[in-house]
Amino acid sequence: MLLPSVFWGLWSLFIFLYLKKKKAFSWLFSCLDLPLGKSVSFLHILLGAVVYFFSLSLSVGFSEYYPAWGMLVPALFLLILILSFSSDLRRNIFEGSGKIYPWKKSFVIAFVSLLALYPLVIFCSSLIEYFYSLLSIENEEKQYALKILEDTLNQNDFASVLLIAQIIVVIPLCEEILYRGLLQNWVERRLPSKLSVIFTSVIFSLMHLNDSQGWENIKIFTVILLLSLLLGFLYQKTRSLKIPILLHIFFNTIGVLIECVSHG
């Protein structure tokens, strides 16, 4: 089952690249009346959300049989969508100010930002846990992605490594393109700068809530909101998507390391 899925995925990517070379997507976008300019429009956001979350829903059934591969489905769809945008729009999303941040400088900014953020995350998490204890709330739930990782760690090494790679790299890349690159980019032209970051961060945090997480949702929402506010601030100030992506990668890496160490 796995090899045919990989084959058809690669075949689809080949067909996409061929059609892109033939400029088929420019014709398609003109038929759909989608803008091909430099600015992110509401239609781009709508298209990104539909493609990402529809493919995410498809991956749920796929994850039932191959948990470690599920996130690759929406990632591939989102990659195809971004590649279909005009080069000017992609440049605006990734390096909107025109100033190119080298990877070394982006790495340093993201790492220093993580050092500034994490003590606050620990403090807020501890405070919420304290209130849980005061209210006699038993909270043993985990974030959904970490719960899947915990189950996968009990299966085999290959599935665990693949899932860890998705949590650390694939998810941050997809989420930063969708929320900072598309959503915040569009909201900034309609709301004051600070409100645009807050609005995007609240939406981003709400999307991480899940019934299966129980009371842990409160802590997850708070922590993700803190992270998202910093991600949005960095993107707004630098207009470079590299820095939020790297910070998101570092943040998820810490969560994965904690889960792996606690698992033993």
mmCIF file of C-alpha atoms in Angstrom:
data_model
loop_
_atom_site.group_PDB
_atom_site.id
_atom_site.type_symbol
_atom_site.label_atom_id
_atom_site.label_comp_id
_atom_site.label_asym_id
_atom_site.label_seq_id
_atom_site.Cartn_x
_atom_site.Cartn_y
_atom_site.Cartn_z
ATOM 1 C CA MET A 1 0.000 0.000 0.000
ATOM 2 C CA LEU A 2 2.825 2.389 0.845
ATOM 3 C CA LEU A 3 4.864 2.139 -2.369
ATOM 4 C CA PRO A 4 1.876 2.827 -4.673
ATOM 5 C CA SER A 5 1.002 5.894 -2.556
ATOM 6 C CA VAL A 6 4.557 7.223 -2.892
ATOM 7 C CA PHE A 7 4.573 6.487 -6.627
ATOM 8 C CA TRP A 8 1.308 8.346 -7.283
ATOM 9 C CA GLY A 9 2.467 11.227 -5.108
ATOM 10 C CA LEU A 10 5.670 11.611 -7.147
ATOM 11 C CA TRP A 11 3.725 11.190 -10.379
ATOM 12 C CA SER A 12 1.315 13.967 -9.360
ATOM 13 C CA LEU A 13 4.254 16.240 -8.545
ATOM 14 C CA PHE A 14 5.812 15.515 -11.952
ATOM 15 C CA ILE A 15 2.537 16.357 -13.738
ATOM 16 C CA PHE A 16 2.247 19.568 -11.715
ATOM 17 C CA LEU A 17 5.784 20.705 -12.589
ATOM 18 C CA TYR A 18 5.146 19.945 -16.268
ATOM 19 C CA LEU A 19 1.902 21.969 -16.269
ATOM 20 C CA LYS A 20 3.622 24.816 -14.447
ATOM 21 C CA LYS A 21 6.363 24.876 -17.078
ATOM 22 C CA LYS A 22 3.661 25.139 -19.732
ATOM 23 C CA LYS A 23 2.085 28.053 -17.770
ATOM 24 C CA ALA A 24 -1.164 26.158 -17.361
ATOM 25 C CA PHE A 25 -1.763 27.665 -13.939
ATOM 26 C CA SER A 26 -1.725 31.234 -15.254
ATOM 27 C CA TRP A 27 -4.579 30.264 -17.562
ATOM 28 C CA LEU A 28 -6.410 28.512 -14.701
ATOM 29 C CA PHE A 29 -6.022 31.494 -12.356
ATOM 30 C CA SER A 30 -7.319 33.861 -15.034
ATOM 31 C CA CYS A 31 -10.369 31.623 -15.526
ATOM 32 C CA LEU A 32 -11.019 31.679 -11.774
ATOM 33 C CA ASP A 33 -10.409 35.440 -11.713
ATOM 34 C CA LEU A 34 -7.659 34.985 -9.106
ATOM 35 C CA PRO A 35 -5.140 37.848 -8.878
ATOM 36 C CA LEU A 36 -1.612 37.074 -10.079
ATOM 37 C CA GLY A 37 -0.007 40.227 -8.666
ATOM 38 C CA LYS A 38 2.361 40.822 -5.768
ATOM 39 C CA SER A 39 -0.195 41.165 -2.948
ATOM 40 C CA VAL A 40 -1.968 38.444 -1.033
ATOM 41 C CA SER A 41 -5.725 38.603 -1.612
ATOM 42 C CA PHE A 42 -8.591 37.046 0.309
ATOM 43 C CA LEU A 43 -8.975 34.532 -2.507
ATOM 44 C CA HIS A 44 -5.403 33.376 -1.980
ATOM 45 C CA ILE A 45 -6.131 32.839 1.729
ATOM 46 C CA LEU A 46 -9.395 31.062 0.962
ATOM 47 C CA LEU A 47 -7.718 28.852 -1.603
ATOM 48 C CA GLY A 48 -4.844 28.097 0.798
ATOM 49 C CA ALA A 49 -7.223 27.232 3.643
ATOM 50 C CA VAL A 50 -9.445 25.050 1.466
ATOM 51 C CA VAL A 51 -6.504 23.180 -0.064
ATOM 52 C CA TYR A 52 -4.713 22.702 3.258
ATOM 53 C CA PHE A 53 -7.643 21.704 5.453
ATOM 54 C CA PHE A 54 -9.346 19.602 2.776
ATOM 55 C CA SER A 55 -6.127 17.669 2.253
ATOM 56 C CA LEU A 56 -5.742 17.494 6.048
ATOM 57 C CA SER A 57 -9.164 15.847 6.271
ATOM 58 C CA LEU A 58 -8.075 13.364 3.601
ATOM 59 C CA SER A 59 -4.963 12.587 5.616
ATOM 60 C CA VAL A 60 -7.063 11.556 8.647
ATOM 61 C CA GLY A 61 -8.067 8.323 6.945
ATOM 62 C CA PHE A 62 -4.544 7.902 5.633
ATOM 63 C CA SER A 63 -3.134 8.402 9.168
ATOM 64 C CA GLU A 64 -5.326 5.593 10.474
ATOM 65 C CA TYR A 65 -3.139 3.134 8.582
ATOM 66 C CA TYR A 66 0.111 5.119 8.343
ATOM 67 C CA PRO A 67 0.195 7.624 11.266
ATOM 68 C CA ALA A 68 3.725 8.742 10.484
ATOM 69 C CA TRP A 69 2.871 9.720 6.890
ATOM 70 C CA GLY A 70 -0.401 11.605 7.418
ATOM 71 C CA MET A 71 0.983 15.167 7.562
ATOM 72 C CA LEU A 72 2.800 14.758 4.247
ATOM 73 C CA VAL A 73 -0.520 14.837 2.361
ATOM 74 C CA PRO A 74 -1.512 18.455 3.227
ATOM 75 C CA ALA A 75 2.146 19.495 2.988
ATOM 76 C CA LEU A 76 2.322 18.283 -0.605
ATOM 77 C CA PHE A 77 -0.958 20.013 -1.509
ATOM 78 C CA LEU A 78 0.186 23.287 0.075
ATOM 79 C CA LEU A 79 3.535 23.081 -1.715
ATOM 80 C CA ILE A 80 1.761 22.660 -5.034
ATOM 81 C CA LEU A 81 -0.471 25.655 -4.255
ATOM 82 C CA ILE A 82 2.458 27.938 -3.325
ATOM 83 C CA LEU A 83 4.406 26.920 -6.428
ATOM 84 C CA SER A 84 1.386 27.826 -8.540
ATOM 85 C CA PHE A 85 1.503 31.440 -7.268
ATOM 86 C CA SER A 86 3.351 34.042 -9.297
ATOM 87 C CA SER A 87 7.036 34.556 -8.503
ATOM 88 C CA ASP A 88 6.283 38.121 -7.329
ATOM 89 C CA LEU A 89 3.680 36.863 -4.862
ATOM 90 C CA ARG A 90 5.996 34.157 -3.532
ATOM 91 C CA ARG A 91 8.721 36.761 -3.087
ATOM 92 C CA ASN A 92 6.287 39.007 -1.232
ATOM 93 C CA ILE A 93 5.334 36.156 1.096
ATOM 94 C CA PHE A 94 8.867 34.993 1.896
ATOM 95 C CA GLU A 95 10.925 38.219 1.639
ATOM 96 C CA GLY A 96 8.323 41.010 1.528
ATOM 97 C CA SER A 97 10.638 43.913 2.411
ATOM 98 C CA GLY A 98 13.030 43.149 -0.409
ATOM 99 C CA LYS A 99 15.788 42.700 2.169
ATOM 100 C CA ILE A 100 17.252 39.204 2.036
ATOM 101 C CA TYR A 101 18.047 37.783 5.475
ATOM 102 C CA PRO A 102 20.891 35.239 5.247
ATOM 103 C CA TRP A 103 20.147 31.899 6.858
ATOM 104 C CA LYS A 104 22.909 32.439 9.434
ATOM 105 C CA LYS A 105 21.427 35.760 10.591
ATOM 106 C CA SER A 106 17.903 34.309 10.535
ATOM 107 C CA PHE A 107 19.115 31.379 12.655
ATOM 108 C CA VAL A 108 20.629 33.711 15.268
ATOM 109 C CA ILE A 109 17.515 35.928 15.461
ATOM 110 C CA ALA A 110 15.227 32.887 15.783
ATOM 111 C CA PHE A 111 17.419 31.256 18.461
ATOM 112 C CA VAL A 112 17.691 34.432 20.563
ATOM 113 C CA SER A 113 13.916 34.858 20.256
ATOM 114 C CA LEU A 114 13.436 31.305 21.533
ATOM 115 C CA LEU A 115 15.649 32.034 24.556
ATOM 116 C CA ALA A 116 13.504 35.084 25.309
ATOM 117 C CA LEU A 117 10.207 33.229 24.811
ATOM 118 C CA TYR A 118 10.711 29.924 26.601
ATOM 119 C CA PRO A 119 11.032 31.211 30.198
ATOM 120 C CA LEU A 120 7.652 32.920 29.726
ATOM 121 C CA VAL A 121 6.185 29.692 28.339
ATOM 122 C CA ILE A 122 7.450 27.750 31.354
ATOM 123 C CA PHE A 123 6.080 30.373 33.752
ATOM 124 C CA CYS A 124 2.600 30.416 32.150
ATOM 125 C CA SER A 125 2.466 26.621 31.949
ATOM 126 C CA SER A 126 3.437 26.306 35.605
ATOM 127 C CA LEU A 127 0.847 28.910 36.596
ATOM 128 C CA ILE A 128 -1.915 27.052 34.760
ATOM 129 C CA GLU A 129 -0.843 23.753 36.338
ATOM 130 C CA TYR A 130 -0.994 25.475 39.734
ATOM 131 C CA PHE A 131 -4.590 26.554 39.105
ATOM 132 C CA TYR A 132 -5.392 23.000 37.989
ATOM 133 C CA SER A 133 -4.161 21.735 41.350
ATOM 134 C CA LEU A 134 -6.162 24.382 43.243
ATOM 135 C CA LEU A 135 -9.321 23.335 41.424
ATOM 136 C CA SER A 136 -8.486 19.626 41.821
ATOM 137 C CA ILE A 137 -8.463 19.158 38.044
ATOM 138 C CA GLU A 138 -6.702 15.991 36.954
ATOM 139 C CA ASN A 139 -5.045 16.765 33.645
ATOM 140 C CA GLU A 140 -3.105 13.971 31.970
ATOM 141 C CA GLU A 141 -3.871 14.847 28.358
ATOM 142 C CA LYS A 142 -1.294 15.923 25.777
ATOM 143 C CA GLN A 143 -1.338 17.938 22.607
ATOM 144 C CA TYR A 144 -2.761 15.833 19.776
ATOM 145 C CA ALA A 145 0.480 15.731 17.747
ATOM 146 C CA LEU A 146 2.519 14.677 20.798
ATOM 147 C CA LYS A 147 -0.060 12.029 21.635
ATOM 148 C CA ILE A 148 0.361 10.533 18.143
ATOM 149 C CA LEU A 149 4.134 10.721 18.607
ATOM 150 C CA GLU A 150 3.868 8.867 21.926
ATOM 151 C CA ASP A 151 1.885 6.077 20.255
ATOM 152 C CA THR A 152 4.312 5.934 17.329
ATOM 153 C CA LEU A 153 7.361 5.690 19.595
ATOM 154 C CA ASN A 154 5.947 2.358 20.768
ATOM 155 C CA GLN A 155 5.822 0.969 17.216
ATOM 156 C CA ASN A 156 9.032 1.215 15.178
ATOM 157 C CA ASP A 157 12.039 3.477 14.753
ATOM 158 C CA PHE A 158 11.379 4.421 11.114
ATOM 159 C CA ALA A 159 7.818 5.621 11.773
ATOM 160 C CA SER A 160 9.028 7.585 14.810
ATOM 161 C CA VAL A 161 11.811 9.328 12.879
ATOM 162 C CA LEU A 162 9.444 10.190 10.035
ATOM 163 C CA LEU A 163 6.806 11.602 12.376
ATOM 164 C CA ILE A 164 9.416 13.594 14.314
ATOM 165 C CA ALA A 165 10.651 15.093 11.042
ATOM 166 C CA GLN A 166 7.108 16.147 10.171
ATOM 167 C CA ILE A 167 6.469 17.742 13.579
ATOM 168 C CA ILE A 168 9.799 19.565 13.564
ATOM 169 C CA VAL A 169 10.019 20.628 9.905
ATOM 170 C CA VAL A 170 6.886 19.992 7.833
ATOM 171 C CA ILE A 171 4.273 21.380 10.234
ATOM 172 C CA PRO A 172 6.151 24.643 10.998
ATOM 173 C CA LEU A 173 6.775 25.221 7.297
ATOM 174 C CA CYS A 174 3.123 24.663 6.343
ATOM 175 C CA GLU A 175 1.672 26.643 9.241
ATOM 176 C CA GLU A 176 3.964 29.641 8.767
ATOM 177 C CA ILE A 177 3.172 29.838 5.054
ATOM 178 C CA LEU A 178 -0.549 29.621 5.755
ATOM 179 C CA TYR A 179 -0.867 31.843 8.832
ATOM 180 C CA ARG A 180 1.976 34.361 8.592
ATOM 181 C CA GLY A 181 2.677 34.305 4.846
ATOM 182 C CA LEU A 182 -0.960 34.392 3.703
ATOM 183 C CA LEU A 183 -3.338 35.306 6.548
ATOM 184 C CA GLN A 184 -1.276 37.907 8.412
ATOM 185 C CA ASN A 185 -0.050 39.364 5.125
ATOM 186 C CA TRP A 186 -3.658 40.019 4.116
ATOM 187 C CA VAL A 187 -4.937 41.148 7.544
ATOM 188 C CA GLU A 188 -2.140 43.726 7.883
ATOM 189 C CA ARG A 189 -3.641 45.758 5.063
ATOM 190 C CA ARG A 190 -6.999 45.950 6.856
ATOM 191 C CA LEU A 191 -6.163 46.266 10.549
ATOM 192 C CA PRO A 192 -3.571 48.227 12.551
ATOM 193 C CA SER A 193 -0.263 46.388 12.747
ATOM 194 C CA LYS A 194 -0.612 45.229 16.365
ATOM 195 C CA LEU A 195 -4.210 44.104 15.894
ATOM 196 C CA SER A 196 -3.284 42.130 12.785
ATOM 197 C CA VAL A 197 -0.705 40.136 14.763
ATOM 198 C CA ILE A 198 -3.184 39.537 17.607
ATOM 199 C CA PHE A 199 -5.979 38.515 15.219
ATOM 200 C CA THR A 200 -3.761 36.055 13.340
ATOM 201 C CA SER A 201 -2.373 34.663 16.600
ATOM 202 C CA VAL A 202 -5.823 34.036 18.083
ATOM 203 C CA ILE A 203 -6.946 32.214 14.915
ATOM 204 C CA PHE A 204 -3.720 30.198 14.913
ATOM 205 C CA SER A 205 -4.133 29.254 18.585
ATOM 206 C CA LEU A 206 -7.792 28.291 18.204
ATOM 207 C CA MET A 207 -6.893 25.914 15.383
ATOM 208 C CA HIS A 208 -4.745 23.928 17.826
ATOM 209 C CA LEU A 209 -7.651 23.128 20.142
ATOM 210 C CA ASN A 210 -9.089 19.636 20.129
ATOM 211 C CA ASP A 211 -11.768 17.859 22.182
ATOM 212 C CA SER A 212 -9.405 14.976 22.878
ATOM 213 C CA GLN A 213 -6.997 17.337 24.659
ATOM 214 C CA GLY A 214 -9.452 18.049 27.489
ATOM 215 C CA TRP A 215 -8.293 20.613 30.050
ATOM 216 C CA GLU A 216 -4.915 20.691 28.325
ATOM 217 C CA ASN A 217 -6.584 22.977 25.751
ATOM 218 C CA ILE A 218 -6.233 25.908 28.163
ATOM 219 C CA LYS A 219 -2.480 25.476 28.457
ATOM 220 C CA ILE A 220 -2.083 24.711 24.757
ATOM 221 C CA PHE A 221 -4.018 27.836 23.760
ATOM 222 C CA THR A 222 -1.946 30.024 26.099
ATOM 223 C CA VAL A 223 1.425 28.626 25.005
ATOM 224 C CA ILE A 224 0.579 28.670 21.297
ATOM 225 C CA LEU A 225 -0.731 32.231 21.620
ATOM 226 C CA LEU A 226 2.564 33.383 23.159
ATOM 227 C CA LEU A 227 4.509 31.647 20.400
ATOM 228 C CA SER A 228 2.255 33.014 17.669
ATOM 229 C CA LEU A 229 2.455 36.604 18.926
ATOM 230 C CA LEU A 230 6.241 36.434 18.709
ATOM 231 C CA LEU A 231 6.124 34.744 15.295
ATOM 232 C CA GLY A 232 3.792 37.447 14.015
ATOM 233 C CA PHE A 233 5.915 40.250 15.480
ATOM 234 C CA LEU A 234 9.090 38.874 13.890
ATOM 235 C CA TYR A 235 7.415 38.481 10.508
ATOM 236 C CA GLN A 236 5.968 41.982 10.684
ATOM 237 C CA LYS A 237 9.324 43.558 11.552
ATOM 238 C CA THR A 238 11.535 41.585 9.172
ATOM 239 C CA ARG A 239 9.072 40.610 6.406
ATOM 240 C CA SER A 240 11.130 37.432 6.154
ATOM 241 C CA LEU A 241 9.331 34.118 6.611
ATOM 242 C CA LYS A 242 12.640 32.369 7.295
ATOM 243 C CA ILE A 243 12.812 33.650 10.873
ATOM 244 C CA PRO A 244 9.292 32.561 11.979
ATOM 245 C CA ILE A 245 9.830 29.170 10.322
ATOM 246 C CA LEU A 246 13.131 28.647 12.160
ATOM 247 C CA LEU A 247 11.686 29.785 15.509
ATOM 248 C CA HIS A 248 8.707 27.462 15.022
ATOM 249 C CA ILE A 249 11.104 24.603 14.211
ATOM 250 C CA PHE A 250 13.157 25.284 17.360
ATOM 251 C CA PHE A 251 10.008 25.455 19.490
ATOM 252 C CA ASN A 252 8.622 22.162 18.164
ATOM 253 C CA THR A 253 12.039 20.539 18.561
ATOM 254 C CA ILE A 254 11.992 21.256 22.296
ATOM 255 C CA GLY A 255 8.508 19.713 22.603
ATOM 256 C CA VAL A 256 9.632 16.595 20.729
ATOM 257 C CA LEU A 257 12.796 16.252 22.819
ATOM 258 C CA ILE A 258 10.802 16.521 26.044
ATOM 259 C CA GLU A 259 8.383 13.851 24.791
ATOM 260 C CA CYS A 260 11.199 11.511 23.728
ATOM 261 C CA VAL A 261 13.058 11.919 27.044
ATOM 262 C CA SER A 262 9.893 11.380 29.102
ATOM 263 C CA HIS A 263 9.080 8.309 27.003
ATOM 264 C CA GLY A 264 12.476 6.858 27.863
#
